[in-house]
Amino acid sequence: MAITRQVKIRLILFQRDFFTKRRRVFNTISLIIRNNLNYLPVNTILEILEYDIKKNNINNFTVTDGSEFVTIPKTGPVARREGIHFPIDPLIYFNNRQFISLRSVNRLFNVALILNIKSKTVTIRQPGRFFVTLKGDDLRSIAALLNTSVKRLLSVNKNLNEPISSGIRVTIPSFSSRAGTQNSRSPKNVKVKFHIEAGPVIKLGQTLKGTPYKFGAGPYRKTGVFDCSSYMQYIYGRNGEPLPRTSRSQARRGIFRRQRDIESGDLIFFRRDRYSDNRIGHVGMDIGNGRMLNTYESPPGVTITKWRSPYWLRRYVTAREVL
């Protein structure tokens, strides 16, 4: 029978996102030690990292932070992220609560965790800079989870070979915000294009200016808040154009637009400082003149932002016509 030990720890979260860096402290968190693995309460981790539970059944539960969906098994060792299956340590139960291992948190949520048992402290850094392997990982699955190619993965992990052992720290070949700086200036003489069907969507979007932002927001009618993708889902859906919940799923809808051909009403997608795993992390809607309707916390909530600016162009990924 496994010996279980409980320790009360302090959890410190260092988080980088958009234009801010912040440090948050959470006291008297239960840390469980069992079979040489360390576990934290599932609900606590979801709350701290701002993931919202979207589905919950007898076998698993699905959570989202607005960028993508993650499905976690309640008893098994295989999780799913946007259709990609990968191993995790099974959840454990202690005093009728679910606990998740620190290395599973790393794999599921793109964060780095450091435990100092002497000082009874767990430090979480978001975004994480490495991915800890488990038995069953291979190059293709790791590359898919990190939204990159095997070639790029190996370019920064030259000693990573198959079969891959458990416990290897894989460096994430993350996007650099400096990349493309030479092309990040707003182009001159940009032709302002207006899509006639975008008018009602823009009008509704503008009436919601100032609506508070909440990462991983629940339905607007219940919560009164948005994150970037739930805001897009709401204003398009109210105008007869249903969109999926996450920014990554929204980026698969409609027709690809070249940056120079973007019209009002098109969705524009960006990387986000909160993530190092190359995922799409932010979405807005073009409204002409290089501006977009979007929402973020720093601090405006729903607002109009000039996206044809160095900050956003360095993080630009793609655009889609959906109207």
XYZ file of C-alpha atoms in Angstrom:
323
model
C 0.000 0.000 0.000
C 1.357 3.407 -1.023
C 2.352 5.753 1.768
C 0.742 9.177 1.391
C 2.075 12.309 3.031
C 0.358 15.698 3.087
C 2.262 18.985 3.390
C 0.844 22.506 3.455
C 2.764 24.669 1.011
C 2.793 28.176 -0.386
C 2.272 28.439 -4.134
C 3.805 31.381 -6.010
C 2.684 32.112 -9.572
C 4.808 34.260 -11.885
C 2.811 35.107 -14.983
C 3.626 37.044 -18.134
C 0.776 38.128 -20.385
C 0.159 40.911 -22.899
C 1.705 44.086 -21.466
C 2.080 42.960 -17.869
C 3.992 40.698 -15.519
C 2.465 39.702 -12.229
C 3.206 37.690 -9.112
C 0.463 36.040 -7.080
C 0.778 34.067 -3.840
C -1.548 31.337 -2.581
C -1.086 30.062 0.965
C -1.878 26.774 2.745
C -2.228 24.660 -0.408
C -2.247 20.901 0.147
C 0.664 19.062 -1.473
C 0.380 15.266 -1.554
C 3.479 13.075 -1.810
C 2.910 9.501 -2.970
C 5.224 7.026 -4.744
C 7.889 9.733 -5.155
C 5.465 11.951 -7.068
C 4.083 15.288 -5.909
C 0.460 16.285 -6.407
C -1.640 19.444 -6.089
C -5.453 19.723 -5.882
C -7.013 19.710 -9.345
C -9.603 22.396 -8.583
C -6.950 24.672 -7.083
C -4.732 24.392 -10.168
C -7.643 25.072 -12.517
C -8.642 28.139 -10.522
C -5.096 29.519 -10.298
C -4.390 28.988 -14.006
C -7.878 30.273 -14.902
C -9.285 27.229 -16.653
C -13.043 26.817 -16.808
C -14.684 23.362 -16.703
C -16.849 22.987 -19.803
C -17.832 19.304 -19.599
C -17.822 16.886 -16.692
C -18.923 13.253 -16.851
C -18.179 9.983 -15.115
C -15.009 9.294 -17.135
C -13.351 12.684 -17.679
C -13.721 16.432 -17.633
C -12.897 19.037 -20.269
C -11.469 22.452 -19.432
C -10.525 25.524 -21.427
C -8.699 28.796 -20.981
C -10.200 30.158 -24.187
C -7.282 29.101 -26.378
C -7.911 25.337 -26.576
C -9.731 22.423 -24.928
C -8.006 19.936 -22.624
C -9.705 16.682 -21.615
C -8.417 15.000 -18.445
C -9.343 11.416 -17.494
C -10.613 10.835 -13.954
C -9.027 7.401 -13.706
C -6.890 6.724 -16.788
C -3.412 7.736 -17.969
C -4.257 9.362 -21.337
C -5.306 13.006 -21.735
C -6.381 14.827 -24.885
C -5.631 18.336 -26.097
C -7.421 19.500 -29.244
C -7.527 15.934 -30.582
C -3.965 14.991 -29.581
C -3.748 12.078 -27.122
C -0.785 11.899 -24.739
C 0.108 10.233 -21.422
C -0.169 11.824 -17.990
C 0.102 10.489 -14.455
C -3.357 9.283 -13.380
C -5.160 11.511 -10.911
C -5.203 10.349 -7.304
C -7.831 10.788 -4.630
C -7.123 11.880 -1.069
C -9.761 12.887 1.489
C -12.378 12.856 -1.287
C -10.423 15.354 -3.397
C -8.761 14.907 -6.784
C -5.035 15.628 -7.050
C -2.845 15.968 -10.131
C 0.916 15.489 -10.367
C 3.217 18.435 -10.922
C 4.635 16.932 -14.113
C 1.115 16.399 -15.469
C 0.351 20.077 -14.795
C 3.452 20.941 -16.813
C 2.347 18.771 -19.740
C -1.272 19.866 -19.711
C -1.028 23.606 -19.136
C 2.303 24.914 -20.508
C 3.753 25.973 -17.157
C 6.993 25.210 -15.300
C 6.823 24.042 -11.682
C 9.597 23.958 -9.081
C 9.089 22.336 -5.680
C 11.250 23.327 -2.734
C 10.160 20.906 -0.046
C 12.514 22.474 2.510
C 10.836 25.872 2.252
C 7.454 24.274 1.501
C 7.065 26.286 -1.666
C 5.901 25.476 -5.200
C 6.800 28.054 -7.834
C 4.835 28.112 -11.094
C 6.083 30.087 -14.056
C 3.787 30.830 -16.961
C 4.713 30.389 -19.702
C 6.835 27.287 -19.214
C 10.070 26.854 -21.107
C 10.313 23.074 -21.023
C 8.136 19.987 -21.351
C 8.765 16.928 -19.158
C 8.499 13.595 -20.986
C 6.657 10.471 -19.906
C 6.797 6.893 -21.139
C 4.860 6.689 -24.381
C 5.984 10.035 -25.782
C 7.520 10.157 -29.235
C 8.887 12.952 -31.396
C 5.718 13.396 -33.436
C 3.387 13.585 -30.437
C 5.645 16.033 -28.568
C 5.941 18.252 -31.650
C 2.149 18.198 -32.094
C 1.575 19.139 -28.446
C 4.002 22.038 -28.771
C 2.467 23.186 -32.087
C 5.751 22.859 -33.902
C 7.550 20.491 -36.298
C 9.827 17.581 -35.452
C 12.629 19.378 -37.302
C 12.274 22.516 -35.178
C 11.908 20.467 -32.006
C 15.207 18.692 -32.724
C 16.919 21.972 -33.619
C 16.793 23.003 -29.945
C 16.973 19.470 -28.470
C 19.853 17.926 -30.388
C 20.231 14.955 -28.022
C 16.552 13.975 -28.061
C 16.236 10.519 -29.589
C 13.660 7.744 -29.726
C 12.803 5.769 -27.721
C 12.225 8.722 -25.396
C 12.782 8.086 -21.708
C 10.551 9.405 -18.964
C 11.636 12.535 -17.090
C 13.561 14.324 -19.867
C 13.226 18.106 -19.908
C 12.523 19.074 -23.508
C 13.180 22.703 -24.402
C 10.143 24.254 -26.092
C 11.113 25.820 -29.441
C 8.948 28.829 -28.802
C 8.169 31.714 -31.081
C 10.309 34.773 -30.462
C 8.483 38.096 -30.369
C 11.565 39.624 -31.993
C 11.144 37.470 -35.067
C 9.935 39.497 -37.991
C 10.624 42.832 -36.303
C 11.906 44.150 -39.585
C 8.422 43.588 -41.033
C 6.483 44.817 -38.048
C 5.922 48.411 -39.108
C 2.451 49.377 -40.214
C 2.374 49.237 -44.014
C 1.913 52.530 -45.817
C -1.182 53.227 -47.883
C -3.148 50.272 -46.557
C -6.408 50.065 -48.481
C -9.322 50.201 -46.053
C -11.762 47.456 -46.978
C -15.254 47.102 -45.592
C -17.350 43.946 -45.728
C -21.023 44.972 -45.818
C -22.139 41.976 -43.732
C -19.737 42.984 -40.974
C -21.779 46.044 -40.053
C -24.195 44.406 -37.565
C -21.403 42.367 -35.961
C -19.255 45.469 -35.470
C -22.217 47.436 -34.130
C -23.012 44.767 -31.543
C -19.349 44.426 -30.643
C -19.032 48.155 -30.035
C -22.078 48.256 -27.739
C -20.211 45.850 -25.468
C -17.127 48.063 -25.044
C -15.914 48.034 -21.464
C -17.404 44.615 -20.671
C -14.992 43.036 -18.157
C -12.457 40.443 -19.227
C -12.018 37.079 -17.542
C -9.623 34.422 -18.742
C -11.497 31.196 -19.599
C -14.826 33.013 -19.240
C -18.068 31.103 -18.929
C -21.173 31.966 -21.017
C -21.728 35.719 -21.183
C -25.426 35.552 -20.282
C -24.494 33.867 -16.994
C -21.209 35.570 -16.155
C -21.361 39.022 -17.755
C -17.691 38.682 -18.811
C -15.752 37.629 -21.916
C -12.383 36.345 -22.931
C -11.228 37.006 -26.484
C -12.723 33.915 -28.132
C -16.000 33.887 -26.174
C -16.466 37.541 -27.207
C -16.032 36.620 -30.883
C -18.311 33.615 -30.441
C -20.997 35.848 -28.921
C -21.045 38.736 -31.383
C -20.849 36.488 -34.457
C -23.351 33.995 -33.052
C -25.901 36.737 -32.325
C -25.647 37.615 -36.029
C -26.233 34.112 -37.324
C -22.614 32.969 -37.685
C -21.891 30.288 -35.052
C -18.252 29.954 -34.026
C -16.543 27.322 -31.859
C -15.469 28.287 -28.343
C -11.670 28.430 -28.567
C -9.379 30.686 -30.588
C -7.541 27.660 -31.961
C -10.796 26.151 -33.271
C -11.956 29.500 -34.650
C -8.724 29.733 -36.649
C -9.827 26.648 -38.596
C -13.114 28.200 -39.707
C -13.844 30.102 -42.895
C -11.357 31.002 -45.625
C -7.692 31.924 -45.208
C -6.913 35.612 -45.688
C -3.536 37.048 -46.540
C -2.656 39.895 -44.228
C -2.812 42.455 -47.020
C -6.321 41.271 -48.007
C -7.948 41.483 -44.568
C -11.376 43.146 -44.560
C -13.613 44.341 -41.769
C -15.368 41.376 -40.204
C -12.410 39.040 -40.642
C -10.987 37.232 -37.623
C -7.311 37.946 -36.857
C -5.224 35.569 -34.746
C -2.125 36.187 -32.668
C 0.357 34.453 -30.408
C 0.241 35.449 -26.771
C 2.963 36.045 -24.184
C 1.169 33.720 -21.758
C 2.166 30.684 -23.851
C 5.503 29.364 -25.048
C 4.107 26.383 -26.968
C 3.448 28.282 -30.195
C -0.327 28.085 -29.943
C -2.784 30.689 -31.164
C -3.672 32.573 -28.007
C -5.635 35.661 -29.027
C -8.307 36.622 -31.553
C -9.873 39.885 -32.615
C -12.127 41.155 -35.419
C -10.887 43.650 -37.965
C -13.047 46.792 -38.179
C -11.020 48.742 -40.759
C -8.118 51.204 -40.644
C -5.876 48.570 -39.051
C -8.041 48.378 -35.932
C -9.772 45.454 -34.246
C -12.432 44.764 -31.682
C -11.043 42.466 -29.008
C -10.788 42.025 -25.271
C -7.914 41.551 -22.855
C -6.983 42.373 -19.297
C -4.623 45.289 -19.048
C -7.139 46.688 -18.028
C -9.732 47.679 -20.627
C -11.902 44.603 -21.245
C -13.728 44.885 -24.588
C -11.952 47.606 -26.515
C -10.740 48.778 -29.928
C -7.046 48.179 -30.547
C -4.743 49.173 -33.394
C -3.480 45.779 -34.547
C -1.363 47.112 -37.395
C 1.300 48.143 -34.902
C 4.708 46.624 -34.050
C 3.491 44.851 -30.907
C 0.675 42.979 -32.630
C 2.355 42.406 -35.988
C 5.250 40.635 -34.253
C 2.661 38.226 -32.830
C 0.445 37.923 -35.899
C -0.323 34.363 -37.034
C -3.160 34.299 -39.546
C -6.591 35.651 -40.502
C -9.861 34.049 -41.603
C -12.892 35.289 -43.516
C -15.994 33.887 -41.820
C -18.788 36.183 -43.069
